Amino acid sequence: KIIKKRLDEKLYPLIQADDSKTKKTMEQVAANLNVVVAEGERLTGLINDVLDLAKIEAGKVAWKMESVSVPEILERAAASAASLFESKNLEFIKDFKNNLPLITGDHDRLIQVVINLLSNAVKFTDKGSVTCRARRENGEIVVSVIDTGTGIAAEDQSKVFEKFKQVGDTLSNRPKGTGLGLPICKEIVEHHGGRIWVESELGKGSTFSFTLPLQADNEAQVRSIDLNALVKQLKERVITAAPKSRKEEQTILVVDDERNIRNLLNQELGEAGYRVRLAENGRDALAKIREERPDLVILDVMMPEMNGFDLAAVLKNDPETMEIPIIILTIVQDTERGYRLGVDRYLTKPIDTGVLFKEIDALLTQGKSKKKVMVVDESSSTVKTLVEVLQARGYHVVEANGKELIEKAVSVKPDIIILNSLFSEKQEIVKSLRFEKGLENVLFLVYQ
């Protein structure tokens, strides 16, 4: 992608393309680079799917079960798949109401299921429409994705949830994909206590449906909280340093043991106007940080001598360096550990330079590593609402309920604890936290 960008922006405008051979060569180079990018993305998708399925089957997935709204999941999935419908000029029909009861589930994993079903529907539908429907039936929610596509033969319908199986005439109409999307959907749905199936007729389209059981108490309501007032109070307690205004004055330290990655980031960041320093491992980075304090650190995890997590822990526990924003950029999928250490962003390779620049700009504008906030409430819906609002305003948020409050506060060491007044009335909790080492200066923000 970077080579393509350089050619399009820097070299091609300088080349006189009047000669037909030169023009043809430029078109071939562009086409070949598109193949490289597309195949790289396909292989990344394949690897991610294989790892995903292996983790689920081995029981190694950290499920984040909470109260979730099915309409919100369907809206998010539809927004992510919108470009697919536009590219094939298909009509997308939403057939669900916003007052469906809550279910208990993993928000992100359920979005993954719906996106997968929508993208499959688009893949096998050349004209007509795709409908996303949700209904409450017999103590569960039934979600269906209905297309007007090619359909699936009766003998193939039982095979679609098998690994690496791609049904249909694969010689004349080879479908793109890994053949792992539907098996992953099946594992996720069954983990939630639901089931998934397909109904289809050749030439008339397919309907993929799955069920999710309702919560025992599905009438739970989100308590009304004045979020703006809460965020305003929070801002009053957070003092931000004045950020440097010009990119040339902003120094970014890139820490990675892979020379190619260091060079690539040096090239991209330097071109964007930042001052870049490079370190090949954690110890080298520490020496460079003590020599000259950077405005931001981009950090790999897997490095010899001192890994990225250890370096982040050292930086976040030293008063001299704890406010330096840290972006972890790695292949290691351990977001929770990164945020527990206090890093500001956790991105995974391969590098998406667009996302990386967006996060760098946001953190440098902010001026310093954001405050850590712990939200405590027994209502998971209330916690979810608060977390989303606070994260959108740039805070690093940790969730907790009453039972785990003290233990989690000691391990996370938040700067501010926002808690429901029901907990604050239990004076021993606040008092206990006040006397815990490292929590003497925590600010408490109480709401009703």
PDB file of C-alpha atoms in Angstrom, residues 135-245:
ATOM      1  CA  ARG A 135     -38.149 -11.037  15.932  1.00  0.00           C
ATOM      2  CA  ARG A 136     -38.962 -12.101  19.473  1.00  0.00           C
ATOM      3  CA  GLU A 137     -40.246 -15.686  19.432  1.00  0.00           C
ATOM      4  CA  ASN A 138     -40.792 -18.173  22.279  1.00  0.00           C
ATOM      5  CA  GLY A 139     -38.377 -16.681  24.816  1.00  0.00           C
ATOM      6  CA  GLU A 140     -35.599 -15.935  22.315  1.00  0.00           C
ATOM      7  CA  ILE A 141     -34.597 -13.480  19.601  1.00  0.00           C
ATOM      8  CA  VAL A 142     -34.471 -14.870  16.051  1.00  0.00           C
ATOM      9  CA  VAL A 143     -32.182 -12.950  13.655  1.00  0.00           C
ATOM     10  CA  SER A 144     -32.411 -13.714   9.915  1.00  0.00           C
ATOM     11  CA  VAL A 145     -30.424 -12.524   6.889  1.00  0.00           C
ATOM     12  CA  ILE A 146     -32.478 -13.065   3.722  1.00  0.00           C
ATOM     13  CA  ASP A 147     -31.065 -12.663   0.196  1.00  0.00           C
ATOM     14  CA  THR A 148     -32.391 -12.988  -3.352  1.00  0.00           C
ATOM     15  CA  GLY A 149     -29.202 -14.629  -4.614  1.00  0.00           C
ATOM     16  CA  THR A 150     -28.185 -17.912  -6.215  1.00  0.00           C
ATOM     17  CA  GLY A 151     -29.438 -20.111  -3.379  1.00  0.00           C
ATOM     18  CA  ILE A 152     -27.990 -23.387  -2.097  1.00  0.00           C
ATOM     19  CA  ALA A 153     -28.901 -26.888  -3.317  1.00  0.00           C
ATOM     20  CA  ALA A 154     -30.668 -29.087  -0.738  1.00  0.00           C
ATOM     21  CA  GLU A 155     -27.776 -31.602  -0.674  1.00  0.00           C
ATOM     22  CA  ASP A 156     -25.272 -28.813   0.094  1.00  0.00           C
ATOM     23  CA  GLN A 157     -27.186 -27.110   2.896  1.00  0.00           C
ATOM     24  CA  SER A 158     -25.861 -29.407   5.629  1.00  0.00           C
ATOM     25  CA  LYS A 159     -22.248 -28.754   4.511  1.00  0.00           C
ATOM     26  CA  VAL A 160     -22.149 -24.946   4.722  1.00  0.00           C
ATOM     27  CA  PHE A 161     -21.172 -24.954   8.419  1.00  0.00           C
ATOM     28  CA  GLU A 162     -18.229 -27.334   7.828  1.00  0.00           C
ATOM     29  CA  LYS A 163     -14.678 -25.921   7.877  1.00  0.00           C
ATOM     30  CA  PHE A 164     -13.139 -24.869   4.529  1.00  0.00           C
ATOM     31  CA  LYS A 165     -16.287 -25.999   2.691  1.00  0.00           C
ATOM     32  CA  GLN A 166     -17.450 -23.736  -0.123  1.00  0.00           C
ATOM     33  CA  VAL A 167     -20.558 -25.038  -1.847  1.00  0.00           C
ATOM     34  CA  GLY A 168     -21.831 -24.371  -5.362  1.00  0.00           C
ATOM     35  CA  ASP A 169     -20.161 -24.628  -8.759  1.00  0.00           C
ATOM     36  CA  THR A 170     -16.664 -23.680  -7.668  1.00  0.00           C
ATOM     37  CA  LEU A 171     -15.171 -24.342 -11.125  1.00  0.00           C
ATOM     38  CA  SER A 172     -17.223 -21.774 -13.043  1.00  0.00           C
ATOM     39  CA  ASN A 173     -17.998 -19.393 -10.171  1.00  0.00           C
ATOM     40  CA  ARG A 174     -15.252 -19.662  -7.577  1.00  0.00           C
ATOM     41  CA  PRO A 175     -16.421 -17.864  -4.420  1.00  0.00           C
ATOM     42  CA  LYS A 176     -13.911 -15.719  -2.570  1.00  0.00           C
ATOM     43  CA  GLY A 177     -13.258 -16.410   1.096  1.00  0.00           C
ATOM     44  CA  THR A 178     -11.741 -18.915   3.466  1.00  0.00           C
ATOM     45  CA  GLY A 179     -14.661 -21.261   4.073  1.00  0.00           C
ATOM     46  CA  LEU A 180     -14.318 -20.519   7.792  1.00  0.00           C
ATOM     47  CA  GLY A 181     -16.817 -17.683   8.271  1.00  0.00           C
ATOM     48  CA  LEU A 182     -19.892 -19.857   8.865  1.00  0.00           C
ATOM     49  CA  PRO A 183     -18.131 -22.384  11.167  1.00  0.00           C
ATOM     50  CA  ILE A 184     -16.963 -19.405  13.286  1.00  0.00           C
ATOM     51  CA  CYS A 185     -20.551 -18.045  13.339  1.00  0.00           C
ATOM     52  CA  LYS A 186     -21.790 -21.477  14.459  1.00  0.00           C
ATOM     53  CA  GLU A 187     -19.272 -21.646  17.324  1.00  0.00           C
ATOM     54  CA  ILE A 188     -20.146 -18.115  18.513  1.00  0.00           C
ATOM     55  CA  VAL A 189     -23.923 -18.646  18.355  1.00  0.00           C
ATOM     56  CA  GLU A 190     -23.738 -22.011  20.144  1.00  0.00           C
ATOM     57  CA  HIS A 191     -21.556 -20.491  22.878  1.00  0.00           C
ATOM     58  CA  HIS A 192     -24.448 -18.057  23.492  1.00  0.00           C
ATOM     59  CA  GLY A 193     -26.879 -20.968  23.875  1.00  0.00           C
ATOM     60  CA  GLY A 194     -28.425 -20.435  20.435  1.00  0.00           C
ATOM     61  CA  ARG A 195     -28.575 -22.359  17.163  1.00  0.00           C
ATOM     62  CA  ILE A 196     -27.941 -21.431  13.520  1.00  0.00           C
ATOM     63  CA  TRP A 197     -29.398 -22.883  10.313  1.00  0.00           C
ATOM     64  CA  VAL A 198     -30.070 -22.175   6.636  1.00  0.00           C
ATOM     65  CA  GLU A 199     -33.190 -22.417   4.457  1.00  0.00           C
ATOM     66  CA  SER A 200     -32.648 -22.082   0.720  1.00  0.00           C
ATOM     67  CA  GLU A 201     -33.826 -22.914  -2.783  1.00  0.00           C
ATOM     68  CA  LEU A 202     -31.641 -22.826  -5.885  1.00  0.00           C
ATOM     69  CA  GLY A 203     -32.185 -19.657  -7.891  1.00  0.00           C
ATOM     70  CA  LYS A 204     -34.479 -18.128  -5.256  1.00  0.00           C
ATOM     71  CA  GLY A 205     -32.078 -17.049  -2.521  1.00  0.00           C
ATOM     72  CA  SER A 206     -31.193 -18.122   1.011  1.00  0.00           C
ATOM     73  CA  THR A 207     -32.197 -17.313   4.579  1.00  0.00           C
ATOM     74  CA  PHE A 208     -29.593 -17.751   7.323  1.00  0.00           C
ATOM     75  CA  SER A 209     -31.099 -17.558  10.828  1.00  0.00           C
ATOM     76  CA  PHE A 210     -29.756 -17.797  14.363  1.00  0.00           C
ATOM     77  CA  THR A 211     -31.315 -17.552  17.816  1.00  0.00           C
ATOM     78  CA  LEU A 212     -30.218 -15.877  21.047  1.00  0.00           C
ATOM     79  CA  PRO A 213     -31.948 -16.627  24.381  1.00  0.00           C
ATOM     80  CA  LEU A 214     -33.490 -13.680  26.247  1.00  0.00           C
ATOM     81  CA  GLN A 215     -32.233 -12.523  29.637  1.00  0.00           C
ATOM     82  CA  ALA A 216     -34.157 -13.888  32.606  1.00  0.00           C
ATOM     83  CA  ASP A 217     -35.026 -10.297  33.492  1.00  0.00           C
ATOM     84  CA  ASN A 218     -35.417  -8.676  30.093  1.00  0.00           C
ATOM     85  CA  GLU A 219     -37.255  -5.694  31.455  1.00  0.00           C
ATOM     86  CA  ALA A 220     -34.049  -4.262  32.901  1.00  0.00           C
ATOM     87  CA  GLN A 221     -33.898  -0.580  32.109  1.00  0.00           C
ATOM     88  CA  VAL A 222     -30.839   1.641  31.830  1.00  0.00           C
ATOM     89  CA  ARG A 223     -30.966   4.177  34.652  1.00  0.00           C
ATOM     90  CA  SER A 224     -31.121   7.775  33.561  1.00  0.00           C
ATOM     91  CA  ILE A 225     -27.753   9.456  34.078  1.00  0.00           C
ATOM     92  CA  ASP A 226     -26.819  13.003  33.182  1.00  0.00           C
ATOM     93  CA  LEU A 227     -23.770  11.978  31.153  1.00  0.00           C
ATOM     94  CA  ASN A 228     -22.794  15.497  30.113  1.00  0.00           C
ATOM     95  CA  ALA A 229     -22.727  16.664  33.735  1.00  0.00           C
ATOM     96  CA  LEU A 230     -20.649  13.626  34.683  1.00  0.00           C
ATOM     97  CA  VAL A 231     -18.108  14.216  31.906  1.00  0.00           C
ATOM     98  CA  LYS A 232     -17.937  17.927  32.804  1.00  0.00           C
ATOM     99  CA  GLN A 233     -17.090  17.027  36.425  1.00  0.00           C
ATOM    100  CA  LEU A 234     -14.491  14.579  35.178  1.00  0.00           C
ATOM    101  CA  LYS A 235     -12.837  17.206  32.960  1.00  0.00           C
ATOM    102  CA  GLU A 236     -12.593  19.564  35.925  1.00  0.00           C
ATOM    103  CA  ARG A 237     -10.500  16.917  37.699  1.00  0.00           C
ATOM    104  CA  VAL A 238      -8.174  16.254  34.775  1.00  0.00           C
ATOM    105  CA  ILE A 239      -5.443  18.786  34.032  1.00  0.00           C
ATOM    106  CA  THR A 240      -4.045  18.389  30.522  1.00  0.00           C
ATOM    107  CA  ALA A 241      -0.647  19.632  29.477  1.00  0.00           C
ATOM    108  CA  ALA A 242      -0.517  22.133  26.620  1.00  0.00           C
ATOM    109  CA  PRO A 243       0.469  20.096  23.542  1.00  0.00           C
ATOM    110  CA  LYS A 244       3.093  21.247  21.105  1.00  0.00           C
ATOM    111  CA  SER A 245       1.451  22.796  18.079  1.00  0.00           C
TER     112      SER A 245
END
